Short mmCIF file of C-alpha atoms in Angstrom, two decimals:
data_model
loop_
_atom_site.label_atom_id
_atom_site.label_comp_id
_atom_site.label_asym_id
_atom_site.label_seq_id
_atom_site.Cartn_x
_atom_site.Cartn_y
_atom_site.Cartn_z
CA UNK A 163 -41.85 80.61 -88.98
CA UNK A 164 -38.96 79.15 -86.99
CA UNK A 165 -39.47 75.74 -86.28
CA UNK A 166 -37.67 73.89 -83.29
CA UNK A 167 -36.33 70.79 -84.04
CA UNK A 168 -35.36 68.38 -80.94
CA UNK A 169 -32.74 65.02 -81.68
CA UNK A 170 -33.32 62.52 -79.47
CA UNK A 171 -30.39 60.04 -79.27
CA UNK A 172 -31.74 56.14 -79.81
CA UNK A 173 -30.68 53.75 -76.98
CA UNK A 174 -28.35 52.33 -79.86
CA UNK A 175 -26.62 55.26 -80.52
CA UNK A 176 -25.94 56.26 -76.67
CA UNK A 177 -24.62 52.58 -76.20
CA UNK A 178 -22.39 52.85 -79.61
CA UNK A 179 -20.85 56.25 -77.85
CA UNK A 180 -19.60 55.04 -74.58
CA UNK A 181 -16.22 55.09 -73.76
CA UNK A 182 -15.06 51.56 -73.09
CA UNK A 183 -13.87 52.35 -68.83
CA UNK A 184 -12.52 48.54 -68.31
CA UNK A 185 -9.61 47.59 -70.27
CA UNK A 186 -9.21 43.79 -69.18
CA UNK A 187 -11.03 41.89 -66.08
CA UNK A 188 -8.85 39.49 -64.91
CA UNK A 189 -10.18 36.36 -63.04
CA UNK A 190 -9.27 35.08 -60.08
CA UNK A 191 -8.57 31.88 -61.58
CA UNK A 192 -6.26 33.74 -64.42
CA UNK A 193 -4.63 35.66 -61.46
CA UNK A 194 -3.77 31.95 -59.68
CA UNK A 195 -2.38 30.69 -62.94
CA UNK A 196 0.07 33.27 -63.45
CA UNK A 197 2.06 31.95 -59.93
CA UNK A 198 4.87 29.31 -60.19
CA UNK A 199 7.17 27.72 -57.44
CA UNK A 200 10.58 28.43 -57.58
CA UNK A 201 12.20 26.09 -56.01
CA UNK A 202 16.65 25.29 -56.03
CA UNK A 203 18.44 23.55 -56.17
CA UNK A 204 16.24 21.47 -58.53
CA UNK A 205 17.65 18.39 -57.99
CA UNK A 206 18.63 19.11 -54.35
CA UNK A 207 20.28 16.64 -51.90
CA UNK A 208 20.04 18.23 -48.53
CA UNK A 209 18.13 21.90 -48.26
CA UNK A 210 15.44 22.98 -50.81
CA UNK A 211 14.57 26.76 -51.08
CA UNK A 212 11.22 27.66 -52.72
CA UNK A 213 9.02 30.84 -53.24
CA UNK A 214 5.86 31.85 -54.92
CA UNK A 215 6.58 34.18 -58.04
CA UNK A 216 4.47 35.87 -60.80
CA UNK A 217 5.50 33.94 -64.03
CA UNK A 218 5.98 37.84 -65.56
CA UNK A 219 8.09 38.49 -63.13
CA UNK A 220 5.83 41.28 -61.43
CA UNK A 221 5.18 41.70 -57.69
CA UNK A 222 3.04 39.02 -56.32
CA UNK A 223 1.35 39.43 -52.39
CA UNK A 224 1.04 35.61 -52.21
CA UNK A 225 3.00 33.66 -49.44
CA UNK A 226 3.68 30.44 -48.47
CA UNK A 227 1.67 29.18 -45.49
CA UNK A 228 2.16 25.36 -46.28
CA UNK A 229 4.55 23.08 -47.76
CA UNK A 230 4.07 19.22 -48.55
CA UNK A 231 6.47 16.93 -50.24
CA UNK A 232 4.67 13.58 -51.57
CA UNK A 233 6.00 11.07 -53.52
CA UNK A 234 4.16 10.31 -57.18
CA UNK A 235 1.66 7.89 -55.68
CA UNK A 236 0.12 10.64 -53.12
CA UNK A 237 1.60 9.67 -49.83
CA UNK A 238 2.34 12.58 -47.62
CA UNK A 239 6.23 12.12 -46.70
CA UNK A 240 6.76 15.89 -44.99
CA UNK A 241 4.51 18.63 -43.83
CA UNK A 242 5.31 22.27 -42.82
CA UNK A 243 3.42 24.97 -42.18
CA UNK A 244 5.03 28.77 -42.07
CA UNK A 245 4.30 31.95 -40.56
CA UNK A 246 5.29 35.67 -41.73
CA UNK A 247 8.87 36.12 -41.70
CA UNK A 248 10.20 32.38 -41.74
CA UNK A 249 12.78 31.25 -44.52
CA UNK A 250 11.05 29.03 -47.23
CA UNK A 251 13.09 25.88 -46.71
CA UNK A 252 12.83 22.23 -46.06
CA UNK A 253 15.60 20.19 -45.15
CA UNK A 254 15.50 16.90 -47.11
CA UNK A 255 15.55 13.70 -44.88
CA UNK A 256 18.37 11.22 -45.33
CA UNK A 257 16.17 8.80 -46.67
CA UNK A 258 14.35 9.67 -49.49
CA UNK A 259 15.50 9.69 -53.25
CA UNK A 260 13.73 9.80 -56.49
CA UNK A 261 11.13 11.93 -57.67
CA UNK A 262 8.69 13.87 -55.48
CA UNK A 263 5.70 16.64 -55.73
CA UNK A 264 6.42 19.69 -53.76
CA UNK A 265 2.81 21.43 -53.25
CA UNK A 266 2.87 24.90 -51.82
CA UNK A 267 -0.22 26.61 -50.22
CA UNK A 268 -0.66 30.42 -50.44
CA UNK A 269 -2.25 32.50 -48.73
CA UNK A 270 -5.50 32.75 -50.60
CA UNK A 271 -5.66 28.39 -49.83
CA UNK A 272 -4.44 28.20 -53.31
CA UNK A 273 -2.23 25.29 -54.19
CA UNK A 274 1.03 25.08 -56.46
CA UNK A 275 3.15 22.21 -57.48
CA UNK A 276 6.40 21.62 -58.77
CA UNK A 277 7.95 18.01 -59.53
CA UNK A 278 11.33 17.78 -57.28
CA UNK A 279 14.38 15.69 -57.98
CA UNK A 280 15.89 14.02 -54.83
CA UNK A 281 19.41 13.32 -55.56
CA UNK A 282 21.44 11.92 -52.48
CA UNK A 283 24.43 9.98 -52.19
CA UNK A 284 24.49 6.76 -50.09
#
């Protein structure tokens, strides 16, 4: 008498036997963390350079479509926007000195902010 014998898998057992397909999942919010300014000379007296960069130092796609300089109370002292292809630069006016927020906007409306040192001889 042969007698068939069928194994039927439980759902725990076909969930324990997956192969993991997703390593990591990334959020966007981890992905905006991981972007600093660079910005030099830091303290500057007359032209500041800045960029966006990934803090590993990988590829990023973000750009700079707006730059603001305020001072530590909030007030807006310059504005610039950019558009693909222009240098990254402000040039500092005469008057100010002291310390200032430079806040960059990318291209995702994501903002990033570095303290700047104004440093210019009178």
């Amino acid at each position: 008498m042969n007698i068939l014998r069928l194994h039927t898998q439980s759902k725990l057992e076909r969930m324990m036997s997956c192969q993991p397909s997703i390593l990591a999942i990334q959020s966007f919010r981890q992905e905006a963390d991981m972007i600093e300014v660079s910005a030099y000379p830091n303290p500057v007296s007359d032209v500041l350079y800045f960029d966006l960069k990934h803090k590993m130092g990988n590829y990023t796609d973000k750009v700079v479509r707006a730059a603001t300089l305020t001072n530590l109370e909030g007030q807006l002292l310059y504005q610039k926007l950019f558009t693909k292809g222009d240098e990254y630069r402000i040039n500092i006016p005469v008057a100010l000195r002291g310390m200032f927020i430079l806040k960059l906007t990318d291209n995702d409306g994501e903002i990033h902010t570095k303290k700047i040192l104004i440093n210019k001889e009178l």
